[in-house]
mmCIF file of C-alpha atoms and ligand atoms in Angstrom:
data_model
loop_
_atom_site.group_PDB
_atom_site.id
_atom_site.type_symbol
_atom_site.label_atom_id
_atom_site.label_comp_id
_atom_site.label_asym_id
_atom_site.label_seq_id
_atom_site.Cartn_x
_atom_site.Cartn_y
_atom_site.Cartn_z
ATOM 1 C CA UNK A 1 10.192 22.821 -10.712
ATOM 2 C CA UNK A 2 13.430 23.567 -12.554
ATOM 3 C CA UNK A 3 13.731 26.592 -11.483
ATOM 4 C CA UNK A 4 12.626 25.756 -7.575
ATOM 5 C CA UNK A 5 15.338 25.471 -4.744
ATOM 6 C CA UNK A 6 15.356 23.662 -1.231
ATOM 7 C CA UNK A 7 12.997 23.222 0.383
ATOM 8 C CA UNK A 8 11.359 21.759 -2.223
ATOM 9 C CA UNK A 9 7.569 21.182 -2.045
ATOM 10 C CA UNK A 10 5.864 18.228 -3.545
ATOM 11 C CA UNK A 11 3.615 20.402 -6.163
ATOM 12 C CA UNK A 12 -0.001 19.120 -6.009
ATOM 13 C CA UNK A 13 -1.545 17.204 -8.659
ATOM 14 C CA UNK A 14 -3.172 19.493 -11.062
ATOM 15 C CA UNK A 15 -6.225 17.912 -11.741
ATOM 16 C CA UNK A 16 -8.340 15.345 -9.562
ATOM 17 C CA UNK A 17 -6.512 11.775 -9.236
ATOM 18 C CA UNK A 18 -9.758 9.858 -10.863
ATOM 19 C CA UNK A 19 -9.406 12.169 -13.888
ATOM 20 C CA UNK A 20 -6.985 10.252 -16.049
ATOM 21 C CA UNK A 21 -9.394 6.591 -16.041
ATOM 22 C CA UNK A 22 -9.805 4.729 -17.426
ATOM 23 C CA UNK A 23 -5.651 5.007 -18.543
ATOM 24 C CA UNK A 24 -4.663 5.497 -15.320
ATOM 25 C CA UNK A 25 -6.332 4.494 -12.116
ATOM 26 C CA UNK A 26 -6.997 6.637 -8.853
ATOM 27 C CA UNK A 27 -4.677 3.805 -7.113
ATOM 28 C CA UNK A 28 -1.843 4.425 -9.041
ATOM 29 C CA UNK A 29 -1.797 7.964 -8.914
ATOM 30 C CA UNK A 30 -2.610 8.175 -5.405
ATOM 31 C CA UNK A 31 0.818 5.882 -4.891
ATOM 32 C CA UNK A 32 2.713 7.432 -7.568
ATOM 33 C CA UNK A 33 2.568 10.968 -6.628
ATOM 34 C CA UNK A 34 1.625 11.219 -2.775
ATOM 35 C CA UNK A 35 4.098 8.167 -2.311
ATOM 36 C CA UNK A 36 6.918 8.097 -4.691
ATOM 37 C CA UNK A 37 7.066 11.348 -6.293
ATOM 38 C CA UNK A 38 6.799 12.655 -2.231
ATOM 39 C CA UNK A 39 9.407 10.049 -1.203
ATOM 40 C CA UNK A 40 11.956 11.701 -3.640
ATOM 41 C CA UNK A 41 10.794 15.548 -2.685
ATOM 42 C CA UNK A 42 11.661 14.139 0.834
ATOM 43 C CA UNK A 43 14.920 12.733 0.497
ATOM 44 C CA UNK A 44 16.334 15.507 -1.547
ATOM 45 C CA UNK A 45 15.545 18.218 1.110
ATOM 46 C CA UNK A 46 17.385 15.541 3.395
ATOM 47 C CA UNK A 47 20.621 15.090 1.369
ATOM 48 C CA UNK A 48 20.689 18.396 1.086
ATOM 49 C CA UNK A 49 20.503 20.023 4.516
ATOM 50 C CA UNK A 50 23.706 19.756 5.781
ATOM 51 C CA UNK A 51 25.334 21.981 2.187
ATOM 52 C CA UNK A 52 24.063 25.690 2.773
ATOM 53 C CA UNK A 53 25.496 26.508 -0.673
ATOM 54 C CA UNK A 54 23.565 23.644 -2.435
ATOM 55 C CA UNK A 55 20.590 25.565 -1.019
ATOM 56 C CA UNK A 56 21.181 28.369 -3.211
ATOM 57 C CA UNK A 57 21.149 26.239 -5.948
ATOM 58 C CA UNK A 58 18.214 25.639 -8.657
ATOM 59 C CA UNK A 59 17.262 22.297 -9.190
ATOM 60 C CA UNK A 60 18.381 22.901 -12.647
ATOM 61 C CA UNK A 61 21.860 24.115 -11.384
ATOM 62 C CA UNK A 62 22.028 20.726 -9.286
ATOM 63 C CA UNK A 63 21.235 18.407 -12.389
ATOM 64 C CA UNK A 64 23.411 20.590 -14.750
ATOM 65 C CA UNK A 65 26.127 20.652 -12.752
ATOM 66 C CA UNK A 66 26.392 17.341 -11.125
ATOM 67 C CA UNK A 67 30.969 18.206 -10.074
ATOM 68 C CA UNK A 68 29.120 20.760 -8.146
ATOM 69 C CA UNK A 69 28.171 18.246 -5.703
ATOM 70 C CA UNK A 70 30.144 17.092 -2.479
ATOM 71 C CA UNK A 71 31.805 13.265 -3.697
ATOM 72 C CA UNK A 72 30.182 11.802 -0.337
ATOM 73 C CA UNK A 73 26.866 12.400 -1.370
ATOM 74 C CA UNK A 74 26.644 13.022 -4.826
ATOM 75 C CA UNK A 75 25.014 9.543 -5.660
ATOM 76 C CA UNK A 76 21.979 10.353 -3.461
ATOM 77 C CA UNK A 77 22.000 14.178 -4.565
ATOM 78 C CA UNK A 78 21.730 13.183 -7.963
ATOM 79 C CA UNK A 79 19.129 10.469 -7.942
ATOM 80 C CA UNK A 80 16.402 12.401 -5.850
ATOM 81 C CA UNK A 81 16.956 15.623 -7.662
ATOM 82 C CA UNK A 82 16.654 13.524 -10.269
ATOM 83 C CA UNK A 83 13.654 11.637 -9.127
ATOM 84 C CA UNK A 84 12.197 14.752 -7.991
ATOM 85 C CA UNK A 85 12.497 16.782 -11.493
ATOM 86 C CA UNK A 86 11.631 13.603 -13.750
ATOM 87 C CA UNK A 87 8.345 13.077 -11.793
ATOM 88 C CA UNK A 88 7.730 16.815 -11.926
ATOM 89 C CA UNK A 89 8.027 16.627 -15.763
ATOM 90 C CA UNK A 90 5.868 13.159 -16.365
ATOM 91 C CA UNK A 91 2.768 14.806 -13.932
ATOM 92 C CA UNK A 92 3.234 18.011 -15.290
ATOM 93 C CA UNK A 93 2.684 16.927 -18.857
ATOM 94 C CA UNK A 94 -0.154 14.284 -18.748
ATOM 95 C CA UNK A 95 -3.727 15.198 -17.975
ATOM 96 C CA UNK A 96 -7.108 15.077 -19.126
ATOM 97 C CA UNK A 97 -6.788 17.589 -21.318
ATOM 98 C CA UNK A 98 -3.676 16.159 -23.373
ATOM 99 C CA UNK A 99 -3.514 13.125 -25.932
ATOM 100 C CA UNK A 100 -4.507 15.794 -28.796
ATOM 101 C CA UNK A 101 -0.948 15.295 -30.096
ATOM 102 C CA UNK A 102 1.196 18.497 -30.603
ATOM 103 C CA UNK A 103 0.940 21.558 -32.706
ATOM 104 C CA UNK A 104 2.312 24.383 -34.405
ATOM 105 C CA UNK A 105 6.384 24.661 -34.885
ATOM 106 C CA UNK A 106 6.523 21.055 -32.572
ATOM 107 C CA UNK A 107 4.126 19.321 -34.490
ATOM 108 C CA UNK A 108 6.158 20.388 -37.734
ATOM 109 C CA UNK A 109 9.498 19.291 -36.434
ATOM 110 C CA UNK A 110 8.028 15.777 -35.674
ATOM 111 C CA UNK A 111 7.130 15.527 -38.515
ATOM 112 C CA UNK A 112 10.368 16.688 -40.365
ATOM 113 C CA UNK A 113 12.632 14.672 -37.852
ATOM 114 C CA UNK A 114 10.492 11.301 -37.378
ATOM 115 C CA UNK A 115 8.504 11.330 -40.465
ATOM 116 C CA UNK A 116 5.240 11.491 -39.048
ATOM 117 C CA UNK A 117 3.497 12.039 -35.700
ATOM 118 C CA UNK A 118 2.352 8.292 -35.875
ATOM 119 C CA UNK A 119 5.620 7.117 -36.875
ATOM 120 C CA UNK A 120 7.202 9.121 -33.977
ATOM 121 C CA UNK A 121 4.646 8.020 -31.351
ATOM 122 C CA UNK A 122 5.620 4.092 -32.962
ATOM 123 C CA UNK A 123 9.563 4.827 -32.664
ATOM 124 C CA UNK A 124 8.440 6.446 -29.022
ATOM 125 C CA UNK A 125 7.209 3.535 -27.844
ATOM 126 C CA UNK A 126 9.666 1.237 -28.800
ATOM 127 C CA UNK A 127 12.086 2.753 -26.854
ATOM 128 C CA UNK A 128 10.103 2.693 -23.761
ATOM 129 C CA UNK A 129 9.147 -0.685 -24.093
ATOM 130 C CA UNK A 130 13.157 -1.387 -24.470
ATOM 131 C CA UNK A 131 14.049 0.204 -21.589
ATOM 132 C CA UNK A 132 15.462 -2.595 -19.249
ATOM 133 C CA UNK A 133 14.665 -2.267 -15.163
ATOM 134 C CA UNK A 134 13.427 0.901 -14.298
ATOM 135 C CA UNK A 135 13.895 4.210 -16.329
ATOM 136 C CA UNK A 136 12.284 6.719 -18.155
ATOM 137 C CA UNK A 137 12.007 7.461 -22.416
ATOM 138 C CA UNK A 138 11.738 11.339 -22.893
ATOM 139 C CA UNK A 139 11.388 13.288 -26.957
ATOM 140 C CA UNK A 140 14.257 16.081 -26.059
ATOM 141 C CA UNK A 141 16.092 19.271 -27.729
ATOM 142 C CA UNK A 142 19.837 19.007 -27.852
ATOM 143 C CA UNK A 143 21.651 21.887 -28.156
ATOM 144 C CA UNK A 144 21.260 22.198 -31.959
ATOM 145 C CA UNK A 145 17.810 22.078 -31.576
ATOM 146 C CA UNK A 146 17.111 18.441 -32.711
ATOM 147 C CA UNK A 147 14.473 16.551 -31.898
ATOM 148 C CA UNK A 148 15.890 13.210 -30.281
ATOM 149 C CA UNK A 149 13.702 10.230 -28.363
ATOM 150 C CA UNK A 150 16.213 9.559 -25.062
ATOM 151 C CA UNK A 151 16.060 6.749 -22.627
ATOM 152 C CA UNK A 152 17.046 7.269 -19.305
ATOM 153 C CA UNK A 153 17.699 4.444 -16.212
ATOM 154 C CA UNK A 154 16.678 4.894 -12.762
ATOM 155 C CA UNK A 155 16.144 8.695 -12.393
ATOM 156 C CA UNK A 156 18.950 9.803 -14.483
ATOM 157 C CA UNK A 157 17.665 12.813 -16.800
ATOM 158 C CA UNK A 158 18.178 14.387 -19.620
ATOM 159 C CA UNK A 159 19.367 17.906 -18.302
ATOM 160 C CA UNK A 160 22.822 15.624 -17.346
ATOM 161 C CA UNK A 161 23.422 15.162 -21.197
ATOM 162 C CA UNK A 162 22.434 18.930 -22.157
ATOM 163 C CA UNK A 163 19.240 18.275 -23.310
ATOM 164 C CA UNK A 164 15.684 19.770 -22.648
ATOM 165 C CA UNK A 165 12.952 17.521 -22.399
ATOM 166 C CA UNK A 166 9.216 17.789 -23.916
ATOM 167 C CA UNK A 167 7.668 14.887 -22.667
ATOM 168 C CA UNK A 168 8.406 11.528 -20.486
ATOM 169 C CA UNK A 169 6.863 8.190 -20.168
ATOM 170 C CA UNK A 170 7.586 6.628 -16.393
ATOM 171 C CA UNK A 171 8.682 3.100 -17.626
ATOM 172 C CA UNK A 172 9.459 2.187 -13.440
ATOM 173 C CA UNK A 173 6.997 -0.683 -12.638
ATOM 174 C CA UNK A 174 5.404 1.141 -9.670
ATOM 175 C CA UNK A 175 4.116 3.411 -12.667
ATOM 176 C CA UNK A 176 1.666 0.599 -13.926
ATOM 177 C CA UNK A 177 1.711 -2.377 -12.484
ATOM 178 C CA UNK A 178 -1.216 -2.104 -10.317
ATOM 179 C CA UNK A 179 -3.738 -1.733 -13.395
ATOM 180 C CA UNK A 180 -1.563 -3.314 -15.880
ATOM 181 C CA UNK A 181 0.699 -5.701 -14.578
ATOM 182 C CA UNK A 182 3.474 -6.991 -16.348
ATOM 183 C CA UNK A 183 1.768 -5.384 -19.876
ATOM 184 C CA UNK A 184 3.994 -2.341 -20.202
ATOM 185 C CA UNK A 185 2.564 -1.826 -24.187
ATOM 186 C CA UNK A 186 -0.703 -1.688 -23.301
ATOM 187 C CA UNK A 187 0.359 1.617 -20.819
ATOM 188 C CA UNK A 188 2.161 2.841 -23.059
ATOM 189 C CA UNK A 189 -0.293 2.626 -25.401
ATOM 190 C CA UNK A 190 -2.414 4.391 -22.932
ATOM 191 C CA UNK A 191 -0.111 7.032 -22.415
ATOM 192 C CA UNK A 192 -0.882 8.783 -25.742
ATOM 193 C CA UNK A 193 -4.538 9.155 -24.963
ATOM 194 C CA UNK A 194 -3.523 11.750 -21.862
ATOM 195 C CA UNK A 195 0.204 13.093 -22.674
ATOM 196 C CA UNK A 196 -0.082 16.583 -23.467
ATOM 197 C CA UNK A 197 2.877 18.305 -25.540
ATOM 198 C CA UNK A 198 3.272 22.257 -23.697
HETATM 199 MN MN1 MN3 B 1 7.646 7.054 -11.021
#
């Protein structure tokens, strides 16, 4: 999606939406990608059809680059590019396939930065449960190469900062509440059984 320009396209699900139970529900996913992930695809291409030259950009360029954008609508740029590419990122990298943890040069960098995979997966989650209102925790690269666990509110992302994301956890309500309620930990706990790392 990074690399995608307008018009963008709301990229199916990869997987059916029943696979990822009993973590997450067919409801939620159903809402979370055909409503709010599309709601976001939708009101990018908006925002953006009246700036021909914004057209040319990547989405990556847009999020980069944020003094690229016109002053009147930079707010609303911003947030559904941003809404657009974190939502690309979380559905992207959980499936029923994932929660085997990472490997290779990752899984020894975890390990050399957080102390363990456990211990990073425990430091993890504590800073998506401390995320306050909506927002998003993501394990990044900054420009040295250093592993980093970054919180993010609202649909602000990492590639503002200079720094490539891995992985995300959707802390927004509308991610969980339907199956879990108000119990955040226990889908976050969750999470780990279907986030994949590449
Ligand atoms: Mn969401």
């Amino acid at each position: 999606m990074i690399n995608k320009k307008y018009p963008y396209i709301l990229p199916p699900l990869a997987y059916p939406y029943e696979a990822l139970e009993p973590y997450i529900d067919a409801e939620t996913m159903h809402l979370h990608h055909d409503k709010h992930f599309k709601t976001y695809v939708d009101n990018l291409n908006h925002a953006l059809q009246p700036y021909a030259k914004l057209q040319t950009l990547t989405l990556g360029d847009i999020l980069r680059n944020p003094n690229l954008l016109p002053y009147k609508d930079k707010v609303t740029i911003m947030r559904n590019a941003g809404g657009v590419y974190n939502h690309s990122l979380f559905f992207d990298r959980i499936s029923p396939d994932g929660g085997d943890g990472p490997v290779g040069r990752l899984l020894t960098n975890i390990n050399a930065t957080f102390g363990s995979y456990e211990q990073f997966q425990k430091l993890f989650s504590e800073n998506a449960m401390s995320v306050f209102g909506s927002g998003w925790t993501f394990l990044v690269r900054d420009k040295h190469s250093n592993l980093k666990i970054f919180n993010s509110k609202n649909q602000q992302t990492p590639l503002e900062y200079g720094f490539e994301p891995i992985i995300t956890f959707d802390v927004w309500e509308h991610a969980y509440y339907l199956k879990y309620k108000n119990v955040r930990a226990d889908y976050i706990k969750n999470l780990w059984n279907v986030v994949k790392f590449a």
